[in-house]
PDB file of C-alpha atoms and ligand atoms in Angstrom:
ATOM      1  CA  MET Y  54       0.408   0.328  -0.309  1.00 47.00           C
ATOM      2  CA  ASP Y  55       1.427   3.616  -1.144  1.00 48.00           C
ATOM      3  CA  GLY Y  56       1.564   6.280   1.362  1.00 48.00           C
ATOM      4  CA  THR Y  57      -1.445   7.828  -0.753  1.00 49.00           C
ATOM      5  CA  ALA Y  58      -3.787   4.867  -0.287  1.00 53.00           C
ATOM      6  CA  LEU Y  59      -2.878   4.682   3.523  1.00 52.00           C
ATOM      7  CA  ASN Y  60      -4.415   8.134   3.235  1.00 56.00           C
ATOM      8  CA  GLU Y  61      -7.577   7.461   2.311  1.00 68.00           C
ATOM      9  CA  ALA Y  62      -7.983   4.121   4.017  1.00 80.00           C
ATOM     10  CA  VAL Y  63     -11.281   3.965   5.590  1.00 89.00           C
ATOM     11  CA  GLY Y  64     -11.059   3.178   9.294  1.00 97.00           C
ATOM     12  CA  GLY Y  65     -13.742   1.700  11.225  1.00 98.00           C
ATOM     13  CA  ILE Y  66     -15.274  -0.258  14.381  1.00 98.00           C
ATOM     14  CA  VAL Y  67     -14.902  -3.934  14.658  1.00 98.00           C
ATOM     15  CA  TRP Y  68     -16.412  -4.723  18.397  1.00 98.00           C
ATOM     16  CA  LEU Y  69     -16.814  -8.160  19.742  1.00 98.00           C
ATOM     17  CA  THR Y  70     -18.878  -8.507  22.292  1.00 98.00           C
ATOM     18  CA  GLY Y  71     -19.652 -12.111  24.279  1.00 98.00           C
ATOM     19  CA  LEU Y  72     -19.141 -14.339  26.997  1.00 98.00           C
ATOM     20  CA  SER Y  73     -15.787 -15.115  28.297  1.00 98.00           C
ATOM     21  CA  GLY Y  74     -14.638 -18.123  26.865  1.00 98.00           C
ATOM     22  CA  ALA Y  75     -17.368 -17.486  23.624  1.00 98.00           C
ATOM     23  CA  GLY Y  76     -13.986 -16.890  21.490  1.00 98.00           C
ATOM     24  CA  LYS Y  77     -13.962 -13.341  20.808  1.00 98.00           C
ATOM     25  CA  THR Y  78      -9.647 -13.270  20.727  1.00 98.00           C
ATOM     26  CA  THR Y  79      -9.343 -15.911  18.921  1.00 98.00           C
ATOM     27  CA  ILE Y  80     -11.644 -14.517  16.028  1.00 98.00           C
ATOM     28  CA  ALA Y  81     -10.222 -11.079  16.613  1.00 98.00           C
ATOM     29  CA  GLN Y  82      -6.909 -12.188  16.625  1.00 98.00           C
ATOM     30  CA  ALA Y  83      -7.138 -14.365  13.847  1.00 98.00           C
ATOM     31  CA  VAL Y  84      -9.404 -11.299  11.707  1.00 98.00           C
ATOM     32  CA  TYR Y  85      -6.434  -9.135  12.518  1.00 98.00           C
ATOM     33  CA  ALA Y  86      -3.981 -11.032  10.975  1.00 98.00           C
ATOM     34  CA  THR Y  87      -6.028 -11.309   8.111  1.00 98.00           C
ATOM     35  CA  LEU Y  88      -6.292  -7.659   8.069  1.00 97.00           C
ATOM     36  CA  ARG Y  89      -1.986  -7.511   8.364  1.00 97.00           C
ATOM     37  CA  ALA Y  90      -1.454  -9.743   5.417  1.00 97.00           C
ATOM     38  CA  GLN Y  91      -3.621  -7.649   3.046  1.00 95.00           C
ATOM     39  CA  GLY Y  92      -1.501  -4.551   4.233  1.00 95.00           C
ATOM     40  CA  ARG Y  93      -4.182  -2.679   6.616  1.00 96.00           C
ATOM     41  CA  ARG Y  94      -3.827  -0.339   8.810  1.00 96.00           C
ATOM     42  CA  VAL Y  95      -5.185  -2.425  12.332  1.00 98.00           C
ATOM     43  CA  GLU Y  96      -5.547  -2.505  16.120  1.00 98.00           C
ATOM     44  CA  LEU Y  97      -6.413  -5.053  18.489  1.00 98.00           C
ATOM     45  CA  LEU Y  98      -7.689  -3.609  21.860  1.00 98.00           C
ATOM     46  CA  ASP Y  99      -8.328  -7.216  23.728  1.00 98.00           C
ATOM     47  CA  GLY Y 100      -9.945  -6.615  27.154  1.00 97.00           C
ATOM     48  CA  ASP Y 101      -7.099  -8.855  29.429  1.00 96.00           C
ATOM     49  CA  VAL Y 102      -4.426  -6.777  27.682  1.00 97.00           C
ATOM     50  CA  ILE Y 103      -6.722  -3.301  28.187  1.00 98.00           C
ATOM     51  CA  ARG Y 104      -7.354  -4.288  31.940  1.00 97.00           C
ATOM     52  CA  THR Y 105      -3.492  -4.375  32.437  1.00 98.00           C
ATOM     53  CA  ASN Y 106      -3.173  -1.182  31.412  1.00 98.00           C
ATOM     54  CA  LEU Y 107      -5.591   1.283  30.171  1.00 98.00           C
ATOM     55  CA  SER Y 108      -7.890   0.049  32.620  1.00 98.00           C
ATOM     56  CA  LYS Y 109      -5.655  -0.721  35.037  1.00 97.00           C
ATOM     57  CA  GLY Y 110      -7.174  -0.032  38.904  1.00 97.00           C
ATOM     58  CA  LEU Y 111     -10.902  -1.076  37.362  1.00 98.00           C
ATOM     59  CA  GLY Y 112     -13.097  -3.679  38.556  1.00 97.00           C
ATOM     60  CA  PHE Y 113     -15.962  -5.373  37.377  1.00 97.00           C
ATOM     61  CA  SER Y 114     -18.656  -3.420  39.159  1.00 97.00           C
ATOM     62  CA  LYS Y 115     -21.473  -2.266  36.554  1.00 97.00           C
ATOM     63  CA  GLU Y 116     -19.677   1.302  36.673  1.00 98.00           C
ATOM     64  CA  ASP Y 117     -16.347  -0.016  35.984  1.00 98.00           C
ATOM     65  CA  ARG Y 118     -17.506  -2.172  33.385  1.00 98.00           C
ATOM     66  CA  ASP Y 119     -19.510   0.678  31.939  1.00 98.00           C
ATOM     67  CA  THR Y 120     -16.098   2.751  32.172  1.00 98.00           C
ATOM     68  CA  ASN Y 121     -14.028   0.345  30.721  1.00 98.00           C
ATOM     69  CA  VAL Y 122     -15.616  -0.290  27.933  1.00 98.00           C
ATOM     70  CA  ARG Y 123     -16.778   3.803  27.210  1.00 98.00           C
ATOM     71  CA  ARG Y 124     -12.354   3.897  27.195  1.00 98.00           C
ATOM     72  CA  VAL Y 125     -11.909   1.017  24.886  1.00 98.00           C
ATOM     73  CA  GLY Y 126     -14.360   2.784  22.349  1.00 98.00           C
ATOM     74  CA  PHE Y 127     -12.862   6.240  22.546  1.00 98.00           C
ATOM     75  CA  VAL Y 128      -9.864   4.420  21.906  1.00 98.00           C
ATOM     76  CA  CYS Y 129     -11.357   2.490  18.388  1.00 98.00           C
ATOM     77  CA  HIS Y 130     -13.090   5.606  17.636  1.00 98.00           C
ATOM     78  CA  LEU Y 131     -10.110   7.729  17.637  1.00 98.00           C
ATOM     79  CA  LEU Y 132      -7.727   5.054  15.470  1.00 98.00           C
ATOM     80  CA  ALA Y 133     -11.057   4.913  13.307  1.00 98.00           C
ATOM     81  CA  ARG Y 134     -10.764   8.254  12.584  1.00 96.00           C
ATOM     82  CA  ASN Y 135      -6.903   7.672  11.439  1.00 96.00           C
ATOM     83  CA  GLY Y 136      -7.970   5.168   8.665  1.00 96.00           C
ATOM     84  CA  VAL Y 137      -7.011   2.619  10.753  1.00 98.00           C
ATOM     85  CA  VAL Y 138      -9.703  -0.761  11.608  1.00 98.00           C
ATOM     86  CA  ALA Y 139      -9.743  -1.053  15.206  1.00 98.00           C
ATOM     87  CA  ILE Y 140     -11.180  -4.308  16.279  1.00 98.00           C
ATOM     88  CA  ALA Y 141     -12.452  -4.266  20.296  1.00 98.00           C
ATOM     89  CA  ALA Y 142     -12.598  -8.345  21.949  1.00 98.00           C
ATOM     90  CA  VAL Y 143     -14.192  -6.933  25.324  1.00 98.00           C
ATOM     91  CA  ILE Y 144     -17.354  -8.974  27.399  1.00 98.00           C
ATOM     92  CA  SER Y 145     -19.155  -5.495  27.241  1.00 98.00           C
ATOM     93  CA  PRO Y 146     -22.437  -7.208  29.062  1.00 98.00           C
ATOM     94  CA  TYR Y 147     -24.345  -3.756  28.681  1.00 98.00           C
ATOM     95  CA  GLN Y 148     -26.205  -3.126  26.152  1.00 98.00           C
ATOM     96  CA  THR Y 149     -26.739   0.771  26.339  1.00 98.00           C
ATOM     97  CA  VAL Y 150     -22.695   1.425  26.902  1.00 98.00           C
ATOM     98  CA  ARG Y 151     -21.751  -0.677  23.551  1.00 98.00           C
ATOM     99  CA  GLN Y 152     -24.760   1.619  21.600  1.00 98.00           C
ATOM    100  CA  GLU Y 153     -22.815   4.164  23.182  1.00 98.00           C
ATOM    101  CA  VAL Y 154     -19.686   3.627  21.309  1.00 98.00           C
ATOM    102  CA  ARG Y 155     -21.216   2.978  18.328  1.00 98.00           C
ATOM    103  CA  ALA Y 156     -23.108   6.503  18.358  1.00 98.00           C
ATOM    104  CA  LEU Y 157     -19.718   7.897  18.485  1.00 97.00           C
ATOM    105  CA  GLY Y 158     -19.919   7.450  14.716  1.00 96.00           C
ATOM    106  CA  SER Y 159     -16.977   6.043  13.588  1.00 96.00           C
ATOM    107  CA  PRO Y 160     -18.000   2.959  10.577  1.00 97.00           C
ATOM    108  CA  PHE Y 161     -18.851   0.093  13.492  1.00 98.00           C
ATOM    109  CA  VAL Y 162     -19.649  -3.489  13.013  1.00 98.00           C
ATOM    110  CA  GLU Y 163     -21.056  -5.120  15.662  1.00 98.00           C
ATOM    111  CA  VAL Y 164     -20.311  -8.677  16.024  1.00 98.00           C
ATOM    112  CA  TYR Y 165     -21.871 -11.164  19.024  1.00 98.00           C
ATOM    113  CA  VAL Y 166     -20.065 -13.680  19.705  1.00 98.00           C
ATOM    114  CA  GLN Y 167     -22.517 -16.108  21.011  1.00 98.00           C
ATOM    115  CA  ALA Y 168     -21.899 -19.632  22.111  1.00 98.00           C
ATOM    116  CA  PRO Y 169     -24.085 -20.658  25.254  1.00 98.00           C
ATOM    117  CA  LEU Y 170     -22.533 -20.784  28.971  1.00 98.00           C
ATOM    118  CA  ALA Y 171     -22.369 -24.214  29.360  1.00 98.00           C
ATOM    119  CA  VAL Y 172     -19.702 -24.824  26.466  1.00 98.00           C
ATOM    120  CA  CYS Y 173     -18.098 -21.885  27.518  1.00 98.00           C
ATOM    121  CA  GLU Y 174     -17.553 -23.307  30.943  1.00 98.00           C
ATOM    122  CA  GLN Y 175     -16.832 -26.891  29.647  1.00 98.00           C
ATOM    123  CA  ARG Y 176     -14.048 -24.687  27.221  1.00 98.00           C
ATOM    124  CA  ASP Y 177     -12.436 -23.029  31.054  1.00 98.00           C
ATOM    125  CA  VAL Y 178     -10.479 -21.655  28.310  1.00 96.00           C
ATOM    126  CA  LYS Y 179      -8.743 -19.610  31.888  1.00 96.00           C
ATOM    127  CA  GLY Y 180     -10.036 -21.260  34.500  1.00 97.00           C
ATOM    128  CA  LEU Y 181     -12.147 -18.301  35.837  1.00 98.00           C
ATOM    129  CA  TYR Y 182     -15.856 -20.488  35.560  1.00 98.00           C
ATOM    130  CA  ARG Y 183     -13.980 -22.649  38.038  1.00 98.00           C
ATOM    131  CA  ARG Y 184     -12.696 -19.721  40.336  1.00 98.00           C
ATOM    132  CA  ALA Y 185     -16.285 -18.680  40.257  1.00 98.00           C
ATOM    133  CA  ARG Y 186     -18.105 -21.745  40.670  1.00 97.00           C
ATOM    134  CA  ALA Y 187     -16.476 -21.997  43.645  1.00 97.00           C
ATOM    135  CA  GLY Y 188     -17.145 -18.846  45.079  1.00 96.00           C
ATOM    136  CA  LEU Y 189     -13.641 -17.516  44.258  1.00 97.00           C
ATOM    137  CA  ILE Y 190     -15.237 -14.204  41.609  1.00 96.00           C
ATOM    138  CA  GLN Y 191     -17.450 -12.550  42.559  1.00 95.00           C
ATOM    139  CA  GLY Y 192     -19.292 -11.094  39.889  1.00 96.00           C
ATOM    140  CA  PHE Y 193     -18.910 -13.542  36.925  1.00 98.00           C
ATOM    141  CA  THR Y 194     -20.353 -12.207  33.615  1.00 98.00           C
ATOM    142  CA  GLY Y 195     -22.527 -15.201  33.234  1.00 97.00           C
ATOM    143  CA  ILE Y 196     -22.785 -16.567  36.612  1.00 97.00           C
ATOM    144  CA  ASP Y 197     -23.836 -13.906  38.626  1.00 96.00           C
ATOM    145  CA  ASP Y 198     -23.739 -11.392  36.744  1.00 97.00           C
ATOM    146  CA  PRO Y 199     -25.824 -10.119  33.937  1.00 98.00           C
ATOM    147  CA  TYR Y 200     -24.397 -10.235  30.024  1.00 98.00           C
ATOM    148  CA  GLU Y 201     -27.050  -8.604  27.905  1.00 98.00           C
ATOM    149  CA  PRO Y 202     -26.634  -9.892  23.980  1.00 98.00           C
ATOM    150  CA  PRO Y 203     -26.531  -6.657  21.257  1.00 98.00           C
ATOM    151  CA  LEU Y 204     -30.408  -7.028  20.490  1.00 95.00           C
ATOM    152  CA  ALA Y 205     -29.571  -6.082  16.437  1.00 96.00           C
ATOM    153  CA  PRO Y 206     -25.606  -7.231  16.037  1.00 98.00           C
ATOM    154  CA  ASP Y 207     -24.009  -7.167  12.195  1.00 97.00           C
ATOM    155  CA  VAL Y 208     -23.013 -10.326  12.684  1.00 98.00           C
ATOM    156  CA  VAL Y 209     -23.043 -13.545  14.912  1.00 98.00           C
ATOM    157  CA  CYS Y 210     -20.959 -15.661  15.262  1.00 98.00           C
ATOM    158  CA  CYS Y 211     -22.054 -19.238  16.894  1.00 98.00           C
ATOM    159  CA  THR Y 212     -18.174 -20.377  17.719  1.00 98.00           C
ATOM    160  CA  ASP Y 213     -20.167 -24.202  19.329  1.00 98.00           C
ATOM    161  CA  ARG Y 214     -21.173 -24.637  15.776  1.00 98.00           C
ATOM    162  CA  GLU Y 215     -18.607 -23.454  13.249  1.00 98.00           C
ATOM    163  CA  THR Y 216     -15.214 -23.220  12.793  1.00 98.00           C
ATOM    164  CA  VAL Y 217     -13.251 -20.114  13.503  1.00 98.00           C
ATOM    165  CA  ALA Y 218     -12.112 -19.670   9.669  1.00 98.00           C
ATOM    166  CA  GLU Y 219     -15.994 -19.821   9.604  1.00 98.00           C
ATOM    167  CA  SER Y 220     -16.055 -17.415  12.112  1.00 98.00           C
ATOM    168  CA  VAL Y 221     -13.294 -15.180  11.108  1.00 98.00           C
ATOM    169  CA  GLY Y 222     -14.896 -15.178   7.357  1.00 98.00           C
ATOM    170  CA  LYS Y 223     -18.336 -13.887   8.581  1.00 98.00           C
ATOM    171  CA  VAL Y 224     -16.805 -10.957  10.136  1.00 98.00           C
ATOM    172  CA  LEU Y 225     -15.127 -10.231   6.988  1.00 98.00           C
ATOM    173  CA  ALA Y 226     -18.403 -10.099   5.116  1.00 98.00           C
ATOM    174  CA  ALA Y 227     -20.109  -8.294   7.922  1.00 97.00           C
ATOM    175  CA  MET Y 228     -16.953  -6.107   7.196  1.00 97.00           C
ATOM    176  CA  ALA Y 229     -17.278  -5.789   3.536  1.00 96.00           C
ATOM    177  CA  ALA Y 230     -20.683  -4.942   3.262  1.00 95.00           C
ATOM    178  CA  CYS Y 231     -20.398  -1.816   5.887  1.00 90.00           C
ATOM    179  CA  GLY Y 232     -17.913  -0.023   3.395  1.00 90.00           C
ATOM    180  CA  LEU Y 233     -14.554  -1.211   5.772  1.00 92.00           C
ATOM    181  CA  GLY Y 234     -14.122  -4.696   3.535  1.00 82.00           C
TER     182      GLY Y 234
HETATM  183  P1  ADP U 398     -12.843 -14.996  24.874  1.00 74.69           P
HETATM  184  O1  ADP U 398     -11.884 -14.307  24.375  1.00 74.69           O
HETATM  185  O2  ADP U 398     -14.109 -14.507  24.063  1.00 74.69           O
HETATM  186  O3  ADP U 398     -12.814 -14.895  26.208  1.00 74.69           O
HETATM  187  P2  ADP U 398     -11.044 -17.060  23.418  1.00 74.69           P
HETATM  188  O4  ADP U 398     -10.796 -16.863  22.406  1.00 74.69           O
HETATM  189  O5  ADP U 398     -10.432 -17.029  24.726  1.00 74.69           O
HETATM  190  O6  ADP U 398     -12.605 -16.581  24.316  1.00 74.69           O
HETATM  191  O7  ADP U 398     -11.052 -19.070  23.758  1.00 74.69           O
HETATM  192  C1  ADP U 398     -12.710 -19.187  23.055  1.00 74.69           C
HETATM  193  C2  ADP U 398     -11.661 -21.006  22.948  1.00 74.69           C
HETATM  194  O8  ADP U 398     -12.729 -21.539  22.273  1.00 74.69           O
HETATM  195  C3  ADP U 398     -10.749 -20.903  22.130  1.00 74.69           C
HETATM  196  O9  ADP U 398     -10.311 -22.113  22.894  1.00 74.69           O
HETATM  197  C4  ADP U 398     -11.349 -21.592  20.694  1.00 74.69           C
HETATM  198  O10 ADP U 398      -9.802 -22.492  20.302  1.00 74.69           O
HETATM  199  C5  ADP U 398     -11.969 -22.305  21.070  1.00 74.69           C
HETATM  200  N1  ADP U 398     -13.444 -22.257  20.024  1.00 74.69           N
HETATM  201  C6  ADP U 398     -13.946 -22.891  19.165  1.00 74.69           C
HETATM  202  N2  ADP U 398     -14.447 -23.124  17.805  1.00 74.69           N
HETATM  203  C7  ADP U 398     -14.245 -21.234  18.069  1.00 74.69           C
HETATM  204  C8  ADP U 398     -14.908 -20.584  16.543  1.00 74.69           C
HETATM  205  N3  ADP U 398     -15.538 -20.672  15.837  1.00 74.69           N
HETATM  206  N4  ADP U 398     -14.380 -19.136  17.254  1.00 74.69           N
HETATM  207  C9  ADP U 398     -13.863 -19.064  18.108  1.00 74.69           C
HETATM  208  N5  ADP U 398     -13.122 -19.798  18.903  1.00 74.69           N
HETATM  209  C10 ADP U 398     -13.418 -21.588  18.463  1.00 74.69           C
END
C-alpha cells in the first residue's frame, strides 16, 4: 500500500462482544492477522490486555465495566478516524454502553460472539468459570452478573457450531457489507 492509499484508508470499529470463553480473542486475532496480511492498518484492543494498562485499577462493578468499555470505545474511535480498523474484543455486557460506542460515529460492525454458557464453561480457557463456581470470583458475567445480548448485531458467530475460519469469514463479510472491506 503506498502513502496515498494509506491516506485514503477507511477506518472503523469491529466490536466483538460475548461471554468469557465465547471466542472473542480467537476470532479477533485471526481477523487482525488477515487484515495485516492485506496491508491494512489495524489494531487489536483485547479486554484482558486493556485491563492491565488503559483500565488498570478498574473492577467489575457495572460502573467500572461501563468505564472500561467507554475507554476502549473512545480509543477505537480515535484510531478509526485515522484510517485504522480497530478491533475490540471485550465482554462489554451492557447494551446501552455498546450503543454509546456505536453512536460515536465511526463505521461500526458489532459481532456477537455466541456460545452457550455451558460450552464456555466447559472450555474454561482461563480457569475463571471454575473459580467463579467455587465462589472465588464474585460478579462473573454469565454466572452471577448479567450479559445483555446485542439486539441487532451485524453478525453472529455461533462458535459452538462453526470453525474459527467460518467465524472469521462472517466478520470479514460483515465488514465488507458496511464499507470496511
Ligand atoms: P474469549 O476471548 O471470548 O474469552 P477465547 O478466544 O479466549 O474466548 O477462547 C475461545 C475458545 O473457543 C478457544 O479455545 C477457541 O479455540 C475455541 N473455539 C472453538 N471454535 C471457535 C470459533 N468458531 N471461534 C472462536 N473460538 C472457537
